[in-house]
Short mmCIF file of C-alpha atoms in Angstrom, two decimals:
data_model
loop_
_atom_site.label_atom_id
_atom_site.label_comp_id
_atom_site.label_asym_id
_atom_site.label_seq_id
_atom_site.Cartn_x
_atom_site.Cartn_y
_atom_site.Cartn_z
CA ARG C 1 -1.40 1.88 -13.23
CA SER C 2 -0.52 4.27 -15.92
CA ARG C 3 1.57 3.15 -19.40
CA ALA C 4 3.44 5.67 -21.70
CA TYR C 5 3.96 5.30 -25.50
CA ILE C 6 5.80 7.18 -28.34
CA ASN C 7 4.61 6.34 -31.91
CA GLY C 8 2.77 3.46 -30.25
CA ARG C 9 5.29 1.66 -28.76
CA PRO C 10 6.01 1.43 -24.69
CA SER C 11 8.63 3.68 -23.33
CA PRO C 12 9.80 4.69 -19.86
CA VAL C 13 7.75 7.43 -17.89
CA GLY C 14 11.15 9.12 -17.89
CA GLN C 15 12.12 9.45 -21.86
CA LEU C 16 8.53 10.43 -22.12
CA SER C 17 8.86 13.05 -19.99
CA ALA C 18 12.64 14.09 -21.42
CA LEU C 19 10.93 14.26 -24.94
CA ALA C 20 7.49 15.92 -23.91
CA SER C 21 9.74 19.04 -22.49
CA HIS C 22 10.94 19.97 -26.21
CA LEU C 23 6.97 19.47 -27.29
CA VAL C 24 4.54 20.75 -25.13
CA ASP C 25 5.20 23.96 -22.88
CA ILE C 26 2.95 23.96 -19.47
CA HIS C 27 1.96 27.33 -17.73
CA GLY C 28 0.24 26.59 -14.65
CA GLN C 29 -2.62 28.52 -12.61
CA HIS C 30 -0.20 28.56 -9.51
CA ALA C 31 2.96 30.04 -11.77
CA HIS C 32 2.91 33.47 -10.17
CA GLN C 33 3.43 31.85 -6.85
CA ALA C 34 6.13 29.85 -8.39
CA LEU C 35 7.48 32.94 -10.35
CA LEU C 36 8.46 34.81 -6.17
CA ARG C 37 11.24 31.97 -6.20
CA ALA C 38 15.09 33.49 -7.28
CA GLU C 39 15.25 29.77 -8.97
CA GLN C 40 12.52 29.80 -11.11
CA GLN C 41 13.06 33.67 -12.19
CA ARG C 42 16.81 32.68 -13.49
CA ALA C 43 14.85 29.69 -15.04
CA LEU C 44 12.42 31.85 -17.21
CA LEU C 45 15.31 34.33 -18.13
CA ASP C 46 17.33 31.53 -19.12
CA GLY C 47 14.08 30.37 -21.37
CA PHE C 48 13.82 33.56 -22.85
CA ALA C 49 17.05 34.10 -24.20
CA GLY C 50 17.19 30.63 -25.51
CA HIS C 51 20.68 30.11 -24.62
CA ALA C 52 20.38 26.35 -23.17
CA GLU C 53 23.77 25.48 -25.12
CA LEU C 54 25.21 27.78 -22.82
CA VAL C 55 23.68 26.53 -19.48
CA GLU C 56 24.42 23.12 -20.00
CA ALA C 57 28.10 23.68 -20.73
CA VAL C 58 28.03 25.94 -17.59
CA GLY C 59 26.75 22.64 -16.17
CA ARG C 60 29.32 20.22 -17.76
CA ALA C 61 32.09 22.46 -16.42
CA HIS C 62 30.91 22.61 -12.89
CA ARG C 63 30.70 18.82 -13.16
CA ALA C 64 33.99 18.58 -13.77
CA TRP C 65 35.30 20.88 -11.29
CA ARG C 66 33.14 19.23 -8.83
CA GLU C 67 34.81 16.03 -9.79
CA SER C 68 38.31 17.16 -9.46
CA ARG C 69 37.29 18.67 -6.08
CA ASP C 70 35.89 15.51 -4.28
CA ALA C 71 38.78 13.61 -5.98
CA LEU C 72 41.39 15.92 -4.46
CA ARG C 73 39.71 15.67 -0.97
CA SER C 74 39.47 12.34 -1.01
CA LEU C 75 42.66 12.10 -1.60
CA SER C 76 44.04 14.87 0.86
CA GLY C 77 41.33 13.66 3.35
CA LYS C 78 43.32 10.13 3.99
CA GLY C 79 46.58 11.62 4.37
CA GLY C 80 46.78 10.34 8.48
CA ASP C 81 44.88 6.64 7.53
CA ARG C 82 47.12 6.20 4.15
CA GLN C 83 49.68 4.28 5.44
CA ALA C 84 47.46 1.99 7.22
CA GLU C 85 45.29 1.21 4.18
CA VAL C 86 48.17 0.78 2.42
CA GLU C 87 49.40 -2.15 4.93
CA LEU C 88 45.82 -3.97 4.53
CA LEU C 89 46.11 -3.65 1.11
CA ARG C 90 49.22 -5.38 0.91
CA TYR C 91 47.84 -7.67 2.97
CA GLN C 92 45.11 -8.32 1.12
CA LEU C 93 46.69 -9.05 -1.91
CA ARG C 94 49.13 -11.48 -0.63
CA GLU C 95 46.25 -13.11 0.16
CA LEU C 96 44.54 -13.32 -2.90
CA GLU C 97 47.72 -13.94 -5.08
CA GLN C 98 48.37 -16.90 -3.00
CA LEU C 99 44.87 -18.19 -3.60
CA ALA C 100 45.11 -17.18 -7.12
CA PRO C 101 41.21 -17.35 -8.03
CA GLY C 102 41.33 -17.78 -11.87
CA PRO C 103 38.23 -15.84 -13.85
CA GLY C 104 35.35 -18.29 -14.27
CA GLU C 105 36.72 -20.90 -11.66
CA CYS C 106 34.36 -21.14 -9.46
CA GLU C 107 31.40 -22.14 -11.66
CA ALA C 108 33.60 -24.70 -13.11
CA LEU C 109 34.42 -26.19 -10.09
CA GLU C 110 30.68 -26.54 -9.23
CA GLN C 111 30.29 -28.38 -11.74
CA GLU C 112 33.20 -30.66 -11.55
CA LEU C 113 31.98 -31.79 -8.11
CA THR C 114 28.39 -32.38 -8.90
CA ARG C 115 29.61 -34.47 -11.56
CA LEU C 116 32.00 -36.41 -9.14
CA GLU C 117 29.92 -36.80 -6.43
CA HIS C 118 27.35 -38.76 -8.94
CA LEU C 119 30.44 -40.31 -10.50
CA SER C 120 29.72 -43.93 -9.20
CA ARG C 121 26.20 -43.72 -10.33
CA ILE C 122 27.43 -43.05 -13.59
CA VAL C 123 29.39 -45.37 -14.44
CA ASN C 124 27.06 -48.14 -12.32
CA THR C 125 24.23 -46.85 -14.71
CA ALA C 126 26.52 -46.69 -17.69
CA LEU C 127 27.18 -50.57 -17.27
CA GLN C 128 24.17 -51.90 -16.30
CA GLY C 129 22.99 -50.20 -19.88
CA LEU C 130 25.77 -51.86 -21.76
CA ILE C 131 24.68 -55.20 -20.62
CA LEU C 132 21.05 -54.84 -21.29
CA LEU C 133 22.25 -53.63 -25.12
CA GLN C 134 24.73 -56.65 -26.10
CA ASP C 135 26.47 -58.28 -22.93
CA GLN C 136 23.62 -60.94 -22.06
CA GLU C 137 21.65 -63.63 -23.51
CA GLY C 138 18.20 -61.68 -24.82
CA SER C 139 20.18 -58.35 -24.86
CA ALA C 140 18.48 -55.48 -27.39
CA LEU C 141 20.79 -55.99 -29.75
CA ASP C 142 19.95 -59.98 -29.94
CA ARG C 143 16.35 -59.29 -30.14
CA LEU C 144 16.78 -56.60 -32.81
CA ALA C 145 18.79 -59.26 -34.97
CA ARG C 146 16.43 -62.21 -34.18
CA VAL C 147 13.34 -60.34 -35.26
CA LYS C 148 15.45 -59.26 -38.21
CA ALA C 149 15.74 -62.66 -39.11
CA ASP C 150 12.71 -64.09 -38.58
CA LEU C 151 10.85 -61.43 -40.65
CA THR C 152 13.20 -61.10 -43.65
CA PRO C 153 12.19 -64.08 -45.40
CA LEU C 154 8.46 -63.04 -45.20
CA THR C 155 9.56 -60.05 -47.19
CA ALA C 156 8.92 -61.94 -50.30
CA TYR C 157 5.47 -62.31 -49.70
CA GLU C 158 4.60 -59.04 -48.00
CA PRO C 159 6.77 -56.21 -49.55
CA ALA C 160 5.43 -54.01 -46.78
CA LEU C 161 7.70 -55.43 -44.24
CA THR C 162 10.73 -54.59 -46.27
CA GLU C 163 10.81 -51.01 -44.51
CA VAL C 164 10.29 -52.87 -41.26
CA THR C 165 13.41 -55.22 -41.62
CA GLU C 166 15.09 -51.66 -42.64
CA LEU C 167 14.13 -49.99 -39.74
CA LEU C 168 15.44 -52.55 -37.20
CA GLU C 169 18.46 -52.89 -39.17
CA SER C 170 19.20 -49.14 -38.60
CA ALA C 171 18.08 -49.62 -35.18
CA ALA C 172 20.72 -51.91 -34.81
CA ILE C 173 23.67 -50.04 -35.79
CA GLN C 174 22.84 -47.36 -33.69
CA ALA C 175 21.96 -49.80 -30.52
CA GLY C 176 25.81 -51.04 -31.31
CA GLU C 177 27.27 -47.49 -31.17
CA ALA C 178 25.90 -46.73 -28.00
CA ALA C 179 26.80 -49.89 -26.84
CA ALA C 180 30.33 -49.40 -27.87
CA SER C 181 30.40 -45.48 -26.84
CA LEU C 182 29.37 -46.51 -23.36
CA GLN C 183 31.96 -49.37 -23.50
CA ARG C 184 34.88 -46.84 -24.17
CA TYR C 185 33.00 -44.35 -21.27
CA THR C 186 33.33 -47.30 -18.76
CA GLU C 187 36.76 -48.12 -20.00
CA ARG C 188 38.48 -44.36 -19.66
CA THR C 189 36.25 -43.41 -16.48
CA GLU C 190 37.39 -44.25 -13.05
CA LEU C 191 36.21 -43.02 -9.51
CA ASP C 192 38.93 -40.46 -8.33
CA PRO C 193 38.45 -39.76 -4.62
CA GLU C 194 41.36 -37.51 -4.38
CA ARG C 195 40.50 -35.27 -7.25
CA LEU C 196 37.05 -35.12 -5.59
CA ARG C 197 38.61 -34.04 -1.97
CA GLN C 198 41.00 -31.64 -4.09
CA VAL C 199 37.83 -29.62 -5.50
CA GLU C 200 35.80 -29.63 -1.85
CA GLN C 201 38.89 -27.95 -0.24
CA ARG C 202 39.40 -25.46 -3.58
CA LEU C 203 35.63 -24.23 -3.17
CA GLU C 204 35.99 -24.27 0.85
CA ALA C 205 39.13 -22.10 0.12
CA LEU C 206 37.51 -19.61 -2.49
CA HIS C 207 34.47 -19.61 -0.25
CA ASP C 208 36.16 -18.74 2.90
CA VAL C 209 37.98 -15.65 1.35
CA ALA C 210 34.76 -14.49 -0.41
CA ARG C 211 33.05 -14.36 2.79
CA LYS C 212 35.78 -12.33 4.19
CA HIS C 213 35.86 -9.67 1.67
CA ARG C 214 31.84 -9.57 1.52
CA VAL C 215 32.04 -10.40 -2.46
CA ARG C 216 30.48 -14.11 -4.27
CA PRO C 217 33.26 -16.23 -5.12
CA GLU C 218 33.13 -15.12 -8.78
CA GLU C 219 34.38 -11.73 -8.18
CA LEU C 220 37.06 -12.53 -6.38
CA PRO C 221 39.04 -11.94 -9.37
CA GLU C 222 37.73 -8.44 -10.24
CA LEU C 223 38.28 -7.72 -6.27
CA GLN C 224 42.01 -8.86 -6.52
CA GLN C 225 42.18 -6.17 -9.67
CA SER C 226 40.42 -3.58 -7.58
CA LEU C 227 42.40 -3.66 -4.81
CA ALA C 228 45.44 -3.44 -7.09
CA GLY C 229 44.73 -0.48 -8.50
CA ARG C 230 43.49 1.02 -5.20
CA LEU C 231 46.92 0.32 -3.74
CA THR C 232 49.13 1.68 -6.76
CA GLU C 233 46.96 4.78 -6.48
CA LEU C 234 47.55 5.17 -2.34
CA GLU C 235 51.11 4.65 -3.81
CA SER C 236 51.66 7.14 -5.90
CA GLY C 237 49.54 9.67 -3.88
CA GLU C 238 51.96 12.42 -4.41
CA GLU C 239 51.58 12.46 -7.99
CA ARG C 240 48.31 11.84 -8.10
CA ALA C 241 47.67 14.80 -5.82
CA ARG C 242 49.47 16.88 -8.11
CA GLU C 243 47.51 15.75 -11.26
CA LEU C 244 43.97 16.43 -9.45
CA GLU C 245 45.68 19.95 -8.47
CA GLN C 246 46.15 20.63 -12.08
CA ALA C 247 42.70 19.05 -13.50
CA LEU C 248 40.97 21.27 -10.73
CA SER C 249 42.77 24.59 -11.58
CA LEU C 250 42.04 23.97 -15.42
CA ALA C 251 38.71 23.04 -14.66
CA LEU C 252 37.63 26.17 -12.39
CA GLU C 253 39.25 28.47 -15.06
CA ARG C 254 36.75 26.67 -18.26
CA TYR C 255 34.06 27.18 -15.73
CA ARG C 256 34.75 31.07 -15.46
CA GLU C 257 34.82 30.71 -19.14
CA ALA C 258 31.58 29.44 -19.25
CA ALA C 259 29.80 31.39 -16.80
CA MET C 260 31.23 34.58 -18.04
CA GLN C 261 29.69 33.99 -21.28
CA LEU C 262 26.30 32.65 -20.00
CA SER C 263 26.42 36.16 -17.83
CA ALA C 264 26.92 37.94 -21.09
CA SER C 265 23.98 36.61 -22.41
CA ARG C 266 21.48 36.86 -19.52
CA ARG C 267 22.40 40.57 -19.35
CA GLU C 268 21.92 41.02 -22.74
CA ALA C 269 18.44 39.01 -22.58
CA ALA C 270 17.59 40.65 -19.05
CA GLU C 271 17.20 43.93 -20.88
CA ARG C 272 14.85 42.42 -23.68
CA LEU C 273 12.71 40.67 -21.32
CA GLY C 274 12.16 43.66 -19.05
CA GLU C 275 11.20 46.11 -22.31
CA ALA C 276 8.82 43.16 -23.64
CA VAL C 277 6.81 42.77 -20.36
CA THR C 278 6.80 46.28 -19.41
CA LEU C 279 5.05 46.93 -22.51
CA GLN C 280 2.80 44.13 -22.43
CA MET C 281 1.83 45.02 -18.91
CA GLN C 282 0.77 48.60 -19.86
CA GLU C 283 -1.89 46.52 -22.02
CA LEU C 284 -3.10 44.49 -19.48
CA GLY C 285 -4.38 47.54 -17.53
CA LEU C 286 -0.93 48.32 -15.21
CA GLU C 287 -0.22 51.69 -17.01
CA GLY C 288 2.74 53.40 -15.58
CA ALA C 289 4.25 49.85 -14.21
CA ARG C 290 7.71 49.17 -14.84
CA PHE C 291 9.65 45.74 -15.27
CA THR C 292 13.30 45.05 -14.83
CA VAL C 293 15.67 41.91 -14.44
CA GLN C 294 18.52 42.45 -12.21
CA VAL C 295 21.69 40.00 -13.19
CA GLU C 296 23.86 40.42 -10.14
CA THR C 297 27.48 38.33 -10.69
CA ALA C 298 29.56 37.38 -8.14
CA ASP C 299 33.10 37.26 -8.40
CA GLU C 300 33.88 35.63 -5.61
CA GLY C 301 32.46 32.12 -4.06
CA PRO C 302 31.98 28.58 -5.24
CA PRO C 303 31.00 27.61 -8.34
CA THR C 304 27.22 26.50 -8.95
CA ALA C 305 25.91 24.38 -11.53
CA ALA C 306 23.84 27.68 -12.45
CA GLY C 307 26.65 29.56 -12.56
CA ARG C 308 27.17 33.17 -10.68
CA ASP C 309 24.55 35.25 -11.12
CA ARG C 310 21.78 36.17 -8.89
CA VAL C 311 18.80 36.72 -11.33
CA THR C 312 15.82 38.95 -9.30
CA PHE C 313 12.76 40.42 -10.86
CA LEU C 314 12.11 44.07 -10.08
CA PHE C 315 8.71 45.85 -10.37
CA SER C 316 7.31 49.20 -9.67
CA ALA C 317 3.49 49.17 -10.05
CA ASN C 318 3.38 53.15 -10.23
CA PRO C 319 5.47 55.81 -11.90
CA GLY C 320 7.90 57.72 -9.48
CA GLN C 321 8.18 54.33 -7.68
CA PRO C 322 11.66 52.88 -6.91
CA LEU C 323 11.80 49.31 -8.32
CA ARG C 324 12.03 46.46 -5.93
CA PRO C 325 12.07 42.77 -5.80
CA LEU C 326 8.76 41.55 -7.13
CA ALA C 327 7.72 39.40 -4.39
CA SER C 328 7.81 42.19 -1.76
CA VAL C 329 5.96 44.80 -3.61
CA ALA C 330 3.15 43.29 -6.15
CA SER C 331 0.05 42.56 -4.94
CA GLY C 332 -1.73 39.49 -5.72
CA GLY C 333 -3.57 40.78 -9.08
CA GLU C 334 -0.48 42.64 -9.92
CA LEU C 335 1.67 39.40 -9.59
CA SER C 336 -0.90 37.28 -11.78
CA ARG C 337 -0.62 39.76 -14.58
CA VAL C 338 3.32 39.94 -14.08
CA SER C 339 3.12 36.56 -14.20
CA LEU C 340 1.08 36.49 -17.30
CA CYS C 341 3.17 38.49 -19.54
CA LEU C 342 6.07 37.03 -18.78
CA GLN C 343 4.36 33.52 -19.48
CA VAL C 344 3.24 34.55 -23.03
CA THR C 345 6.04 36.99 -23.55
CA ALA C 346 8.90 33.85 -22.74
CA ALA C 347 6.76 31.50 -24.15
CA GLY C 348 7.11 33.09 -27.73
CA TYR C 349 10.74 33.01 -27.84
CA ARG C 350 10.43 29.33 -27.09
CA GLY C 351 10.63 26.81 -30.19
CA VAL C 352 8.25 24.29 -28.43
CA PRO C 353 5.05 23.64 -31.05
CA THR C 354 2.92 23.12 -27.93
CA LEU C 355 1.81 25.44 -25.40
CA VAL C 356 -0.36 24.40 -22.13
CA PHE C 357 -2.41 27.52 -20.45
CA ASP C 358 -4.29 25.93 -17.25
CA GLU C 359 -6.52 28.99 -15.87
CA VAL C 360 -3.58 31.23 -16.04
CA ASP C 361 -5.97 34.16 -16.04
CA VAL C 362 -7.03 33.82 -12.57
CA GLY C 363 -7.20 37.43 -10.58
CA ILE C 364 -8.42 39.60 -13.83
CA GLY C 365 -11.55 40.01 -15.88
CA GLY C 366 -13.41 42.23 -17.32
CA ARG C 367 -11.61 44.76 -20.39
CA VAL C 368 -8.14 42.65 -19.18
CA ALA C 369 -9.64 39.40 -19.56
CA GLU C 370 -10.46 40.49 -23.20
CA ILE C 371 -6.95 41.57 -23.56
CA VAL C 372 -5.75 38.32 -22.29
CA GLY C 373 -7.56 36.49 -24.91
CA ARG C 374 -6.65 38.30 -27.49
CA LEU C 375 -2.86 38.08 -26.69
CA LEU C 376 -3.19 34.49 -26.47
CA ARG C 377 -4.86 34.48 -29.50
CA ARG C 378 -2.17 36.12 -31.25
CA LEU C 379 0.44 33.57 -29.75
CA GLY C 380 -2.03 31.00 -31.51
CA GLU C 381 -1.23 32.50 -34.90
CA GLN C 382 2.51 31.19 -34.51
CA ARG C 383 1.89 27.65 -32.63
CA GLN C 384 -0.64 25.08 -30.96
CA VAL C 385 -2.40 26.98 -28.42
CA LEU C 386 -4.24 24.95 -25.40
CA CYS C 387 -6.13 27.26 -23.09
CA VAL C 388 -7.97 26.21 -20.26
CA THR C 389 -10.34 29.17 -18.80
CA HIS C 390 -13.71 30.01 -16.95
CA LEU C 391 -13.14 33.27 -18.27
CA PRO C 392 -15.91 34.03 -21.63
CA GLN C 393 -13.65 36.79 -22.78
CA VAL C 394 -10.39 34.63 -22.86
CA ALA C 395 -12.34 31.58 -24.72
CA ALA C 396 -14.30 33.58 -27.19
CA GLN C 397 -10.98 34.51 -28.73
CA GLY C 398 -9.74 30.92 -29.31
CA HIS C 399 -10.18 29.46 -32.83
CA HIS C 400 -11.91 26.04 -31.49
CA HIS C 401 -13.42 25.35 -28.26
CA VAL C 402 -13.41 21.76 -26.61
CA VAL C 403 -15.96 21.25 -23.28
CA VAL C 404 -14.38 19.26 -20.92
CA GLU C 405 -17.29 17.14 -19.17
CA LYS C 406 -17.36 14.88 -16.10
CA ALA C 407 -20.18 12.06 -15.24
CA ALA C 408 -20.25 9.56 -12.38
CA HIS C 409 -21.46 6.02 -13.43
CA ALA C 410 -21.16 3.01 -11.33
CA GLY C 411 -19.38 4.78 -9.16
CA GLU C 412 -16.45 5.50 -11.16
CA VAL C 413 -15.89 9.36 -12.60
CA THR C 414 -15.41 9.64 -16.40
CA THR C 415 -14.00 12.78 -18.14
CA ARG C 416 -15.34 13.20 -21.64
CA LEU C 417 -13.52 15.93 -24.36
CA ARG C 418 -16.00 17.16 -26.67
CA PRO C 419 -15.13 19.36 -29.50
CA LEU C 420 -18.19 21.94 -30.25
CA GLU C 421 -19.34 23.19 -33.92
CA GLU C 422 -20.39 26.73 -33.91
CA ALA C 423 -23.45 26.85 -32.83
CA GLN C 424 -22.33 25.09 -29.85
CA ARG C 425 -19.80 27.41 -29.32
CA GLU C 426 -21.83 30.31 -28.90
CA ALA C 427 -24.09 28.44 -26.52
CA GLU C 428 -21.32 27.42 -24.46
CA LEU C 429 -19.82 31.18 -24.18
CA ALA C 430 -23.89 32.18 -23.68
CA ARG C 431 -24.23 29.97 -20.47
CA MET C 432 -20.42 31.08 -19.13
CA LEU C 433 -22.33 34.73 -19.58
CA GLY C 434 -25.35 33.90 -18.42
CA GLY C 435 -25.25 31.05 -15.57
CA VAL C 436 -27.65 28.61 -15.20
CA LYS C 437 -30.77 30.25 -17.02
CA VAL C 438 -29.46 31.48 -20.49
CA GLY C 439 -31.85 34.48 -21.98
CA ALA C 440 -31.34 36.24 -25.06
CA GLN C 441 -29.08 38.96 -23.86
CA ALA C 442 -26.47 36.16 -22.90
CA ARG C 443 -26.48 34.64 -26.51
CA ALA C 444 -26.05 38.02 -28.06
CA HIS C 445 -23.17 38.75 -26.14
CA ALA C 446 -21.71 35.64 -26.70
CA ARG C 447 -22.17 36.44 -30.80
CA GLU C 448 -20.55 39.66 -30.56
CA LEU C 449 -17.91 38.22 -28.50
CA LEU C 450 -17.26 35.41 -31.30
CA ARG C 451 -17.62 37.87 -34.09
CA ALA C 452 -14.95 40.40 -32.47
CA ALA C 453 -12.38 37.66 -32.18
CA SER C 454 -13.32 36.19 -35.47
CA ALA C 455 -12.93 39.68 -36.89
CA GLN C 456 -9.38 40.44 -35.68
CA ASP C 457 -6.42 41.32 -37.75
CA PRO C 458 -3.80 38.64 -36.29
CA SER C 459 -0.91 41.35 -37.23
CA SER C 460 -2.43 44.37 -35.16
CA PRO C 461 -1.61 45.45 -31.58
CA ILE C 462 -2.74 43.81 -28.74
CA GLY C 463 -5.79 46.22 -27.39
CA SER C 464 -6.64 47.55 -30.56
CA THR C 465 -10.84 46.72 -31.65
#
């Protein structure tokens, strides 16, 4: 069973997930497949634009509109049944008003019933205790007095007995007070069969009505208030309908204003994203390719939580070819590179301090892989970047390296992360380059990759050497 901690304190997984979205941005190896979905394209554009407050405003406006719409539908849809419901509510309320259940009444009656059922035993036991304390020869008070009287003269010879006589005197006083309390209790307490019958009947009535309404007896006062509120709502249905219509109209207007602002921000960000991704694609070997983001705003139709825009990524692999939806024209290799460009570009504009790229370089190699590595290295100059890769050209660009190792022991598989020193980095890169047997040529190549990576000027454009 997994456990979540924040600052060393146990936390709900939901809270950890919400916090993680502000601290870590994860880009997986299958992101290029998700990129084909319209909602993912819209989300990526919104992340690049950085207008989360506009997206949230549209979401709030949509919820307000939907709540007003649903309330109006609920009120209007029951027009034919409203009178029948009113009559039923009036009958139920008359029954509850006659019963008049009070807050906490049921619990108090249950306690009183328990006391009355055991009252005979309570009184008899109290009388027996009173007799044992004082009302017979050899009672507790008599015996205490006798022992004290016998010991008191002896204190002249044995001072240690003084404390004993004092304790006996105190015990006698307390026993006397207890006897007096029992005396008063037995004098004022009488068996009352009539009260017992009344309590039983009252509890039976409360339970009968509670069963009829399928609630607990202690919930009857709350039920009465709820039914009264519902009756008032139905009796003032026409006025309520007018209020809801006004609220719905106002909510729709506010939604349109929020959606309009979001659309304007999306169109502005779409132009910037298209230019940035197109530039990145040229550097990743897609010379002549073009990428644009199309934002189509619907004038009609019901509001949605994401706004009125349909976001579509358009792509052209070669000069002269028309732009078409990315899902219908990009090959697997092209889609991988476009996805990588989008992820890196969008990540550069988000404020998340840690970026994780999990094998996002799948489907590329050679010179393009080296350029991807440089791209990630430059991104690492701005924030923390963790990259999981099997390509030596990409791995060489890292400032630090960690090897992930798995081992089986006693039927269990464990995973260990091992940071590498400088010499170990070279050896691991050589292993990635040369396979099982690592020769001098692979080591030299690994050394050159590390040297070239460390010699880069972070401010130089990607693709330069």
